[in-house]
Amino acid sequence: MHDTDNNDDEGSNARHATRMVRKKTIIDQRIAAAYIDRGVLVVVTGNGKGKSSSAFGMAARALGHDMRVGVVQFIKGAAATGEEAFFRRCDGVDFHVMGEGFTWDTQDRERDVAKAAEGWRCAEAMLSDDSVGLVILDELCVVLKYRYLPLETVLRTLRSRPASQHVVVTGRGAPEPLIEIADTVSEIDDIKHAFRAGVRAQKGIEF
């Protein structure tokens, strides 16, 4: 290696070290400023894949901290999923599948509304139980988008839940009032999907 190469490496290393010192200072200041401990409302929305996957990743984290987890899956239910099979085997998880399939399959709005109401009653019980540390309301955004449940009722219940309880809401088309009361909102974009190349939904990836 030439001396100039060594000098370039040393210069790059020095600049990197300087940047990291500045970055650490900023991050340490932000960490010190975050002193509140309370339950948070997380919304994971968007047209891309991974919304439910994100929620169930948080369920695994919560279980790792010995927290009780409640799950209500709206819309889904026509087919078995890997997350249901796995989490039903875990102690500390109360798992309810309350849908009958995607709306384009059911084609029965009245029945969909009834199933959503049934699922919401289950969710309300969890959202009033301070022993449940994390509640996942999977595909609730879709239910709200199609107005299967009164939005204001849902918002009021989310606001009045136990102070330390975390909630994750998933689904496409999160309504703006839900986004407004949420603490953390992530939107997953659809850049590329194997399905459009003719690849069928795969076990362990889509379900």
mmCIF file with all atom_site columns, C-alpha atoms in Angstrom:
data_model
loop_
_atom_site.group_PDB
_atom_site.id
_atom_site.type_symbol
_atom_site.label_atom_id
_atom_site.label_alt_id
_atom_site.label_comp_id
_atom_site.label_asym_id
_atom_site.label_entity_id
_atom_site.label_seq_id
_atom_site.pdbx_PDB_ins_code
_atom_site.Cartn_x
_atom_site.Cartn_y
_atom_site.Cartn_z
_atom_site.occupancy
_atom_site.B_iso_or_equiv
_atom_site.pdbx_formal_charge
_atom_site.auth_seq_id
_atom_site.auth_comp_id
_atom_site.auth_asym_id
_atom_site.auth_atom_id
_atom_site.pdbx_PDB_model_num
ATOM 1   C CA . MET A 1 1   ? 0.000   0.000   0.000   1.00 0.00 ? 1   MET A CA 1
ATOM 2   C CA . HIS A 1 2   ? 1.290   3.463   -0.884  1.00 0.00 ? 2   HIS A CA 1
ATOM 3   C CA . ASP A 1 3   ? 1.884   6.145   1.725   1.00 0.00 ? 3   ASP A CA 1
ATOM 4   C CA . THR A 1 4   ? -0.845  8.256   0.128   1.00 0.00 ? 4   THR A CA 1
ATOM 5   C CA . ASP A 1 5   ? -3.312  5.417   0.690   1.00 0.00 ? 5   ASP A CA 1
ATOM 6   C CA . ASN A 1 6   ? -2.338  5.272   4.362   1.00 0.00 ? 6   ASN A CA 1
ATOM 7   C CA . ASN A 1 7   ? -2.778  9.027   4.648   1.00 0.00 ? 7   ASN A CA 1
ATOM 8   C CA . ASP A 1 8   ? -6.212  8.823   3.030   1.00 0.00 ? 8   ASP A CA 1
ATOM 9   C CA . ASP A 1 9   ? -7.261  6.060   5.443   1.00 0.00 ? 9   ASP A CA 1
ATOM 10  C CA . GLU A 1 10  ? -5.987  8.014   8.429   1.00 0.00 ? 10  GLU A CA 1
ATOM 11  C CA . GLY A 1 11  ? -7.812  11.134  7.259   1.00 0.00 ? 11  GLY A CA 1
ATOM 12  C CA . SER A 1 12  ? -11.053 9.214   6.697   1.00 0.00 ? 12  SER A CA 1
ATOM 13  C CA . ASN A 1 13  ? -10.771 7.585   10.108  1.00 0.00 ? 13  ASN A CA 1
ATOM 14  C CA . ALA A 1 14  ? -10.151 10.923  11.794  1.00 0.00 ? 14  ALA A CA 1
ATOM 15  C CA . ARG A 1 15  ? -13.108 12.579  10.050  1.00 0.00 ? 15  ARG A CA 1
ATOM 16  C CA . HIS A 1 16  ? -15.320 9.615   10.946  1.00 0.00 ? 16  HIS A CA 1
ATOM 17  C CA . ALA A 1 17  ? -14.253 9.803   14.597  1.00 0.00 ? 17  ALA A CA 1
ATOM 18  C CA . THR A 1 18  ? -15.010 13.545  14.696  1.00 0.00 ? 18  THR A CA 1
ATOM 19  C CA . ARG A 1 19  ? -18.464 13.025  13.198  1.00 0.00 ? 19  ARG A CA 1
ATOM 20  C CA . MET A 1 20  ? -19.255 10.221  15.623  1.00 0.00 ? 20  MET A CA 1
ATOM 21  C CA . VAL A 1 21  ? -18.239 12.361  18.613  1.00 0.00 ? 21  VAL A CA 1
ATOM 22  C CA . ARG A 1 22  ? -20.622 15.089  17.438  1.00 0.00 ? 22  ARG A CA 1
ATOM 23  C CA . LYS A 1 23  ? -23.375 12.567  16.752  1.00 0.00 ? 23  LYS A CA 1
ATOM 24  C CA . LYS A 1 24  ? -22.979 10.921  20.170  1.00 0.00 ? 24  LYS A CA 1
ATOM 25  C CA . THR A 1 25  ? -23.282 14.303  21.854  1.00 0.00 ? 25  THR A CA 1
ATOM 26  C CA . ILE A 1 26  ? -26.548 15.027  20.033  1.00 0.00 ? 26  ILE A CA 1
ATOM 27  C CA . ILE A 1 27  ? -27.987 11.564  20.720  1.00 0.00 ? 27  ILE A CA 1
ATOM 28  C CA . ASP A 1 28  ? -26.983 11.677  24.394  1.00 0.00 ? 28  ASP A CA 1
ATOM 29  C CA . GLN A 1 29  ? -28.764 15.026  24.718  1.00 0.00 ? 29  GLN A CA 1
ATOM 30  C CA . ARG A 1 30  ? -31.918 13.608  23.148  1.00 0.00 ? 30  ARG A CA 1
ATOM 31  C CA . ILE A 1 31  ? -31.841 10.557  25.410  1.00 0.00 ? 31  ILE A CA 1
ATOM 32  C CA . ALA A 1 32  ? -31.414 12.773  28.471  1.00 0.00 ? 32  ALA A CA 1
ATOM 33  C CA . ALA A 1 33  ? -34.392 14.897  27.370  1.00 0.00 ? 33  ALA A CA 1
ATOM 34  C CA . ALA A 1 34  ? -36.665 11.835  27.067  1.00 0.00 ? 34  ALA A CA 1
ATOM 35  C CA . TYR A 1 35  ? -37.647 11.182  30.677  1.00 0.00 ? 35  TYR A CA 1
ATOM 36  C CA . ILE A 1 36  ? -41.348 10.217  30.430  1.00 0.00 ? 36  ILE A CA 1
ATOM 37  C CA . ASP A 1 37  ? -42.451 6.619   30.975  1.00 0.00 ? 37  ASP A CA 1
ATOM 38  C CA . ARG A 1 38  ? -45.974 5.862   29.725  1.00 0.00 ? 38  ARG A CA 1
ATOM 39  C CA . GLY A 1 39  ? -47.830 3.703   27.257  1.00 0.00 ? 39  GLY A CA 1
ATOM 40  C CA . VAL A 1 40  ? -47.554 4.701   23.606  1.00 0.00 ? 40  VAL A CA 1
ATOM 41  C CA . LEU A 1 41  ? -49.916 4.334   20.670  1.00 0.00 ? 41  LEU A CA 1
ATOM 42  C CA . VAL A 1 42  ? -48.126 3.112   17.541  1.00 0.00 ? 42  VAL A CA 1
ATOM 43  C CA . VAL A 1 43  ? -49.753 3.128   14.104  1.00 0.00 ? 43  VAL A CA 1
ATOM 44  C CA . VAL A 1 44  ? -48.186 1.144   11.264  1.00 0.00 ? 44  VAL A CA 1
ATOM 45  C CA . THR A 1 45  ? -49.883 1.929   7.964   1.00 0.00 ? 45  THR A CA 1
ATOM 46  C CA . GLY A 1 46  ? -49.190 2.237   4.238   1.00 0.00 ? 46  GLY A CA 1
ATOM 47  C CA . ASN A 1 47  ? -49.530 0.055   1.161   1.00 0.00 ? 47  ASN A CA 1
ATOM 48  C CA . GLY A 1 48  ? -46.304 -1.897  1.610   1.00 0.00 ? 48  GLY A CA 1
ATOM 49  C CA . LYS A 1 49  ? -45.751 -5.300  3.161   1.00 0.00 ? 49  LYS A CA 1
ATOM 50  C CA . GLY A 1 50  ? -44.706 -5.614  6.798   1.00 0.00 ? 50  GLY A CA 1
ATOM 51  C CA . LYS A 1 51  ? -47.322 -3.848  8.915   1.00 0.00 ? 51  LYS A CA 1
ATOM 52  C CA . SER A 1 52  ? -48.502 -6.902  10.829  1.00 0.00 ? 52  SER A CA 1
ATOM 53  C CA . SER A 1 53  ? -44.955 -8.286  10.838  1.00 0.00 ? 53  SER A CA 1
ATOM 54  C CA . SER A 1 54  ? -43.828 -5.150  12.657  1.00 0.00 ? 54  SER A CA 1
ATOM 55  C CA . ALA A 1 55  ? -46.607 -5.477  15.219  1.00 0.00 ? 55  ALA A CA 1
ATOM 56  C CA . PHE A 1 56  ? -45.820 -9.109  15.967  1.00 0.00 ? 56  PHE A CA 1
ATOM 57  C CA . GLY A 1 57  ? -42.154 -8.286  16.284  1.00 0.00 ? 57  GLY A CA 1
ATOM 58  C CA . MET A 1 58  ? -43.166 -5.911  19.083  1.00 0.00 ? 58  MET A CA 1
ATOM 59  C CA . ALA A 1 59  ? -45.256 -8.697  20.594  1.00 0.00 ? 59  ALA A CA 1
ATOM 60  C CA . ALA A 1 60  ? -42.131 -10.867 20.752  1.00 0.00 ? 60  ALA A CA 1
ATOM 61  C CA . ARG A 1 61  ? -40.229 -8.029  22.427  1.00 0.00 ? 61  ARG A CA 1
ATOM 62  C CA . ALA A 1 62  ? -42.974 -7.521  24.988  1.00 0.00 ? 62  ALA A CA 1
ATOM 63  C CA . LEU A 1 63  ? -43.015 -11.223 25.848  1.00 0.00 ? 63  LEU A CA 1
ATOM 64  C CA . GLY A 1 64  ? -39.259 -11.057 26.298  1.00 0.00 ? 64  GLY A CA 1
ATOM 65  C CA . HIS A 1 65  ? -39.923 -8.513  29.050  1.00 0.00 ? 65  HIS A CA 1
ATOM 66  C CA . ASP A 1 66  ? -42.598 -10.736 30.653  1.00 0.00 ? 66  ASP A CA 1
ATOM 67  C CA . MET A 1 67  ? -45.422 -8.450  29.566  1.00 0.00 ? 67  MET A CA 1
ATOM 68  C CA . ARG A 1 68  ? -48.908 -9.742  28.846  1.00 0.00 ? 68  ARG A CA 1
ATOM 69  C CA . VAL A 1 69  ? -49.958 -9.321  25.221  1.00 0.00 ? 69  VAL A CA 1
ATOM 70  C CA . GLY A 1 70  ? -53.462 -9.099  23.765  1.00 0.00 ? 70  GLY A CA 1
ATOM 71  C CA . VAL A 1 71  ? -54.133 -9.514  20.056  1.00 0.00 ? 71  VAL A CA 1
ATOM 72  C CA . VAL A 1 72  ? -57.289 -8.864  18.071  1.00 0.00 ? 72  VAL A CA 1
ATOM 73  C CA . GLN A 1 73  ? -57.064 -9.535  14.354  1.00 0.00 ? 73  GLN A CA 1
ATOM 74  C CA . PHE A 1 74  ? -59.788 -7.817  12.371  1.00 0.00 ? 74  PHE A CA 1
ATOM 75  C CA . ILE A 1 75  ? -60.576 -8.763  8.735   1.00 0.00 ? 75  ILE A CA 1
ATOM 76  C CA . LYS A 1 76  ? -58.239 -11.772 8.749   1.00 0.00 ? 76  LYS A CA 1
ATOM 77  C CA . GLY A 1 77  ? -59.551 -15.177 9.683   1.00 0.00 ? 77  GLY A CA 1
ATOM 78  C CA . ALA A 1 78  ? -60.356 -17.117 6.528   1.00 0.00 ? 78  ALA A CA 1
ATOM 79  C CA . ALA A 1 79  ? -56.941 -18.805 6.550   1.00 0.00 ? 79  ALA A CA 1
ATOM 80  C CA . ALA A 1 80  ? -54.572 -19.865 9.319   1.00 0.00 ? 80  ALA A CA 1
ATOM 81  C CA . THR A 1 81  ? -51.452 -17.770 9.833   1.00 0.00 ? 81  THR A CA 1
ATOM 82  C CA . GLY A 1 82  ? -48.039 -18.501 11.244  1.00 0.00 ? 82  GLY A CA 1
ATOM 83  C CA . GLU A 1 83  ? -48.316 -15.724 13.821  1.00 0.00 ? 83  GLU A CA 1
ATOM 84  C CA . GLU A 1 84  ? -51.514 -17.201 15.222  1.00 0.00 ? 84  GLU A CA 1
ATOM 85  C CA . ALA A 1 85  ? -50.021 -20.700 15.365  1.00 0.00 ? 85  ALA A CA 1
ATOM 86  C CA . PHE A 1 86  ? -46.899 -19.414 17.117  1.00 0.00 ? 86  PHE A CA 1
ATOM 87  C CA . PHE A 1 87  ? -48.335 -16.934 19.596  1.00 0.00 ? 87  PHE A CA 1
ATOM 88  C CA . ARG A 1 88  ? -51.120 -19.262 20.694  1.00 0.00 ? 88  ARG A CA 1
ATOM 89  C CA . ARG A 1 89  ? -48.349 -21.516 21.998  1.00 0.00 ? 89  ARG A CA 1
ATOM 90  C CA . CYS A 1 90  ? -46.897 -18.694 24.091  1.00 0.00 ? 90  CYS A CA 1
ATOM 91  C CA . ASP A 1 91  ? -47.870 -18.098 27.694  1.00 0.00 ? 91  ASP A CA 1
ATOM 92  C CA . GLY A 1 92  ? -49.054 -14.582 28.339  1.00 0.00 ? 92  GLY A CA 1
ATOM 93  C CA . VAL A 1 93  ? -50.771 -14.049 24.956  1.00 0.00 ? 93  VAL A CA 1
ATOM 94  C CA . ASP A 1 94  ? -54.520 -13.638 24.525  1.00 0.00 ? 94  ASP A CA 1
ATOM 95  C CA . PHE A 1 95  ? -55.037 -14.095 20.763  1.00 0.00 ? 95  PHE A CA 1
ATOM 96  C CA . HIS A 1 96  ? -58.368 -13.516 18.999  1.00 0.00 ? 96  HIS A CA 1
ATOM 97  C CA . VAL A 1 97  ? -59.011 -13.818 15.256  1.00 0.00 ? 97  VAL A CA 1
ATOM 98  C CA . MET A 1 98  ? -62.250 -11.936 14.679  1.00 0.00 ? 98  MET A CA 1
ATOM 99  C CA . GLY A 1 99  ? -62.514 -11.562 10.902  1.00 0.00 ? 99  GLY A CA 1
ATOM 100 C CA . GLU A 1 100 ? -63.742 -13.861 8.173   1.00 0.00 ? 100 GLU A CA 1
ATOM 101 C CA . GLY A 1 101 ? -61.428 -12.854 5.353   1.00 0.00 ? 101 GLY A CA 1
ATOM 102 C CA . PHE A 1 102 ? -60.627 -9.898  3.151   1.00 0.00 ? 102 PHE A CA 1
ATOM 103 C CA . THR A 1 103 ? -63.498 -7.620  2.196   1.00 0.00 ? 103 THR A CA 1
ATOM 104 C CA . TRP A 1 104 ? -63.306 -8.579  -1.471  1.00 0.00 ? 104 TRP A CA 1
ATOM 105 C CA . ASP A 1 105 ? -63.806 -12.211 -0.459  1.00 0.00 ? 105 ASP A CA 1
ATOM 106 C CA . THR A 1 106 ? -66.598 -11.786 2.074   1.00 0.00 ? 106 THR A CA 1
ATOM 107 C CA . GLN A 1 107 ? -68.640 -9.382  -0.091  1.00 0.00 ? 107 GLN A CA 1
ATOM 108 C CA . ASP A 1 108 ? -71.114 -8.970  2.767   1.00 0.00 ? 108 ASP A CA 1
ATOM 109 C CA . ARG A 1 109 ? -70.853 -5.583  4.446   1.00 0.00 ? 109 ARG A CA 1
ATOM 110 C CA . GLU A 1 110 ? -73.524 -6.290  7.039   1.00 0.00 ? 110 GLU A CA 1
ATOM 111 C CA . ARG A 1 111 ? -71.701 -9.402  8.216   1.00 0.00 ? 111 ARG A CA 1
ATOM 112 C CA . ASP A 1 112 ? -68.354 -7.597  8.130   1.00 0.00 ? 112 ASP A CA 1
ATOM 113 C CA . VAL A 1 113 ? -69.782 -4.840  10.337  1.00 0.00 ? 113 VAL A CA 1
ATOM 114 C CA . ALA A 1 114 ? -71.118 -7.418  12.793  1.00 0.00 ? 114 ALA A CA 1
ATOM 115 C CA . LYS A 1 115 ? -67.755 -9.200  12.972  1.00 0.00 ? 115 LYS A CA 1
ATOM 116 C CA . ALA A 1 116 ? -65.960 -5.869  13.473  1.00 0.00 ? 116 ALA A CA 1
ATOM 117 C CA . ALA A 1 117 ? -68.289 -5.017  16.351  1.00 0.00 ? 117 ALA A CA 1
ATOM 118 C CA . GLU A 1 118 ? -67.639 -8.413  17.909  1.00 0.00 ? 118 GLU A CA 1
ATOM 119 C CA . GLY A 1 119 ? -63.896 -7.889  17.566  1.00 0.00 ? 119 GLY A CA 1
ATOM 120 C CA . TRP A 1 120 ? -64.124 -4.412  19.068  1.00 0.00 ? 120 TRP A CA 1
ATOM 121 C CA . ARG A 1 121 ? -65.908 -5.728  22.153  1.00 0.00 ? 121 ARG A CA 1
ATOM 122 C CA . CYS A 1 122 ? -62.974 -8.055  22.652  1.00 0.00 ? 122 CYS A CA 1
ATOM 123 C CA . ALA A 1 123 ? -60.536 -5.186  22.108  1.00 0.00 ? 123 ALA A CA 1
ATOM 124 C CA . GLU A 1 124 ? -62.385 -2.962  24.597  1.00 0.00 ? 124 GLU A CA 1
ATOM 125 C CA . ALA A 1 125 ? -61.932 -5.583  27.310  1.00 0.00 ? 125 ALA A CA 1
ATOM 126 C CA . MET A 1 126 ? -58.179 -5.618  26.691  1.00 0.00 ? 126 MET A CA 1
ATOM 127 C CA . LEU A 1 127 ? -57.990 -1.821  26.513  1.00 0.00 ? 127 LEU A CA 1
ATOM 128 C CA . SER A 1 128 ? -59.532 -1.551  29.984  1.00 0.00 ? 128 SER A CA 1
ATOM 129 C CA . ASP A 1 129 ? -57.234 -4.159  31.582  1.00 0.00 ? 129 ASP A CA 1
ATOM 130 C CA . ASP A 1 130 ? -54.085 -2.643  33.046  1.00 0.00 ? 130 ASP A CA 1
ATOM 131 C CA . SER A 1 131 ? -52.482 -6.078  33.358  1.00 0.00 ? 131 SER A CA 1
ATOM 132 C CA . VAL A 1 132 ? -52.194 -6.245  29.550  1.00 0.00 ? 132 VAL A CA 1
ATOM 133 C CA . GLY A 1 133 ? -48.996 -4.435  28.667  1.00 0.00 ? 133 GLY A CA 1
ATOM 134 C CA . LEU A 1 134 ? -49.337 -4.501  24.881  1.00 0.00 ? 134 LEU A CA 1
ATOM 135 C CA . VAL A 1 135 ? -52.474 -4.651  22.740  1.00 0.00 ? 135 VAL A CA 1
ATOM 136 C CA . ILE A 1 136 ? -52.218 -5.320  18.999  1.00 0.00 ? 136 ILE A CA 1
ATOM 137 C CA . LEU A 1 137 ? -55.207 -4.303  16.889  1.00 0.00 ? 137 LEU A CA 1
ATOM 138 C CA . ASP A 1 138 ? -54.263 -5.852  13.573  1.00 0.00 ? 138 ASP A CA 1
ATOM 139 C CA . GLU A 1 139 ? -56.000 -4.413  10.476  1.00 0.00 ? 139 GLU A CA 1
ATOM 140 C CA . LEU A 1 140 ? -58.059 -2.004  12.564  1.00 0.00 ? 140 LEU A CA 1
ATOM 141 C CA . CYS A 1 141 ? -57.215 0.763   10.072  1.00 0.00 ? 141 CYS A CA 1
ATOM 142 C CA . VAL A 1 142 ? -59.026 -1.162  7.335   1.00 0.00 ? 142 VAL A CA 1
ATOM 143 C CA . VAL A 1 143 ? -62.077 -1.524  9.587   1.00 0.00 ? 143 VAL A CA 1
ATOM 144 C CA . LEU A 1 144 ? -62.071 2.220   10.200  1.00 0.00 ? 144 LEU A CA 1
ATOM 145 C CA . LYS A 1 145 ? -61.489 3.006   6.531   1.00 0.00 ? 145 LYS A CA 1
ATOM 146 C CA . TYR A 1 146 ? -64.647 1.088   5.575   1.00 0.00 ? 146 TYR A CA 1
ATOM 147 C CA . ARG A 1 147 ? -66.537 2.589   8.550   1.00 0.00 ? 147 ARG A CA 1
ATOM 148 C CA . TYR A 1 148 ? -67.341 -0.773  10.075  1.00 0.00 ? 148 TYR A CA 1
ATOM 149 C CA . LEU A 1 149 ? -66.821 0.835   13.491  1.00 0.00 ? 149 LEU A CA 1
ATOM 150 C CA . PRO A 1 150 ? -67.539 4.396   14.700  1.00 0.00 ? 150 PRO A CA 1
ATOM 151 C CA . LEU A 1 151 ? -64.212 6.205   14.590  1.00 0.00 ? 151 LEU A CA 1
ATOM 152 C CA . GLU A 1 152 ? -64.946 8.425   17.590  1.00 0.00 ? 152 GLU A CA 1
ATOM 153 C CA . THR A 1 153 ? -65.754 5.383   19.742  1.00 0.00 ? 153 THR A CA 1
ATOM 154 C CA . VAL A 1 154 ? -62.406 3.837   18.867  1.00 0.00 ? 154 VAL A CA 1
ATOM 155 C CA . LEU A 1 155 ? -60.497 7.055   19.523  1.00 0.00 ? 155 LEU A CA 1
ATOM 156 C CA . ARG A 1 156 ? -62.215 7.606   22.866  1.00 0.00 ? 156 ARG A CA 1
ATOM 157 C CA . THR A 1 157 ? -61.369 4.094   24.041  1.00 0.00 ? 157 THR A CA 1
ATOM 158 C CA . LEU A 1 158 ? -57.749 4.416   22.935  1.00 0.00 ? 158 LEU A CA 1
ATOM 159 C CA . ARG A 1 159 ? -57.435 7.716   24.798  1.00 0.00 ? 159 ARG A CA 1
ATOM 160 C CA . SER A 1 160 ? -58.929 6.307   28.007  1.00 0.00 ? 160 SER A CA 1
ATOM 161 C CA . ARG A 1 161 ? -56.869 3.084   28.170  1.00 0.00 ? 161 ARG A CA 1
ATOM 162 C CA . PRO A 1 162 ? -54.570 2.436   31.176  1.00 0.00 ? 162 PRO A CA 1
ATOM 163 C CA . ALA A 1 163 ? -51.701 4.918   31.283  1.00 0.00 ? 163 ALA A CA 1
ATOM 164 C CA . SER A 1 164 ? -48.939 2.322   31.016  1.00 0.00 ? 164 SER A CA 1
ATOM 165 C CA . GLN A 1 165 ? -50.521 0.247   28.243  1.00 0.00 ? 165 GLN A CA 1
ATOM 166 C CA . HIS A 1 166 ? -48.980 0.188   24.758  1.00 0.00 ? 166 HIS A CA 1
ATOM 167 C CA . VAL A 1 167 ? -51.138 -0.266  21.649  1.00 0.00 ? 167 VAL A CA 1
ATOM 168 C CA . VAL A 1 168 ? -50.160 -1.073  18.073  1.00 0.00 ? 168 VAL A CA 1
ATOM 169 C CA . VAL A 1 169 ? -52.694 -0.472  15.315  1.00 0.00 ? 169 VAL A CA 1
ATOM 170 C CA . THR A 1 170 ? -52.014 -1.752  11.803  1.00 0.00 ? 170 THR A CA 1
ATOM 171 C CA . GLY A 1 171 ? -53.595 -1.608  8.361   1.00 0.00 ? 171 GLY A CA 1
ATOM 172 C CA . ARG A 1 172 ? -53.773 0.440   5.213   1.00 0.00 ? 172 ARG A CA 1
ATOM 173 C CA . GLY A 1 173 ? -55.399 3.841   5.125   1.00 0.00 ? 173 GLY A CA 1
ATOM 174 C CA . ALA A 1 174 ? -55.034 4.984   8.724   1.00 0.00 ? 174 ALA A CA 1
ATOM 175 C CA . PRO A 1 175 ? -57.536 7.827   9.235   1.00 0.00 ? 175 PRO A CA 1
ATOM 176 C CA . GLU A 1 176 ? -56.080 11.222  10.024  1.00 0.00 ? 176 GLU A CA 1
ATOM 177 C CA . PRO A 1 177 ? -57.711 11.526  13.497  1.00 0.00 ? 177 PRO A CA 1
ATOM 178 C CA . LEU A 1 178 ? -56.031 8.249   14.511  1.00 0.00 ? 178 LEU A CA 1
ATOM 179 C CA . ILE A 1 179 ? -52.693 9.518   13.239  1.00 0.00 ? 179 ILE A CA 1
ATOM 180 C CA . GLU A 1 180 ? -53.176 12.728  15.212  1.00 0.00 ? 180 GLU A CA 1
ATOM 181 C CA . ILE A 1 181 ? -53.580 10.963  18.581  1.00 0.00 ? 181 ILE A CA 1
ATOM 182 C CA . ALA A 1 182 ? -50.825 8.411   17.919  1.00 0.00 ? 182 ALA A CA 1
ATOM 183 C CA . ASP A 1 183 ? -47.392 8.791   19.480  1.00 0.00 ? 183 ASP A CA 1
ATOM 184 C CA . THR A 1 184 ? -45.502 6.986   16.720  1.00 0.00 ? 184 THR A CA 1
ATOM 185 C CA . VAL A 1 185 ? -46.621 6.544   13.114  1.00 0.00 ? 185 VAL A CA 1
ATOM 186 C CA . SER A 1 186 ? -44.787 4.581   10.438  1.00 0.00 ? 186 SER A CA 1
ATOM 187 C CA . GLU A 1 187 ? -45.861 4.361   6.816   1.00 0.00 ? 187 GLU A CA 1
ATOM 188 C CA . ILE A 1 188 ? -44.588 1.365   4.872   1.00 0.00 ? 188 ILE A CA 1
ATOM 189 C CA . ASP A 1 189 ? -44.234 2.062   1.166   1.00 0.00 ? 189 ASP A CA 1
ATOM 190 C CA . ASP A 1 190 ? -44.834 -0.460  -1.611  1.00 0.00 ? 190 ASP A CA 1
ATOM 191 C CA . ILE A 1 191 ? -41.723 -0.319  -3.774  1.00 0.00 ? 191 ILE A CA 1
ATOM 192 C CA . LYS A 1 192 ? -41.643 -3.875  -5.087  1.00 0.00 ? 192 LYS A CA 1
ATOM 193 C CA . HIS A 1 193 ? -43.542 -7.083  -4.331  1.00 0.00 ? 193 HIS A CA 1
ATOM 194 C CA . ALA A 1 194 ? -42.959 -10.640 -5.503  1.00 0.00 ? 194 ALA A CA 1
ATOM 195 C CA . PHE A 1 195 ? -46.689 -11.157 -6.059  1.00 0.00 ? 195 PHE A CA 1
ATOM 196 C CA . ARG A 1 196 ? -46.615 -8.825  -9.054  1.00 0.00 ? 196 ARG A CA 1
ATOM 197 C CA . ALA A 1 197 ? -43.992 -11.090 -10.601 1.00 0.00 ? 197 ALA A CA 1
ATOM 198 C CA . GLY A 1 198 ? -46.329 -14.054 -10.258 1.00 0.00 ? 198 GLY A CA 1
ATOM 199 C CA . VAL A 1 199 ? -44.972 -15.438 -6.972  1.00 0.00 ? 199 VAL A CA 1
ATOM 200 C CA . ARG A 1 200 ? -47.690 -16.840 -4.746  1.00 0.00 ? 200 ARG A CA 1
ATOM 201 C CA . ALA A 1 201 ? -47.937 -15.884 -1.065  1.00 0.00 ? 201 ALA A CA 1
ATOM 202 C CA . GLN A 1 202 ? -45.317 -17.866 0.813   1.00 0.00 ? 202 GLN A CA 1
ATOM 203 C CA . LYS A 1 203 ? -45.538 -19.506 4.243   1.00 0.00 ? 203 LYS A CA 1
ATOM 204 C CA . GLY A 1 204 ? -43.487 -17.646 6.806   1.00 0.00 ? 204 GLY A CA 1
ATOM 205 C CA . ILE A 1 205 ? -43.357 -14.532 4.627   1.00 0.00 ? 205 ILE A CA 1
ATOM 206 C CA . GLU A 1 206 ? -46.948 -13.485 3.880   1.00 0.00 ? 206 GLU A CA 1
ATOM 207 C CA . PHE A 1 207 ? -48.826 -15.726 6.326   1.00 0.00 ? 207 PHE A CA 1
#
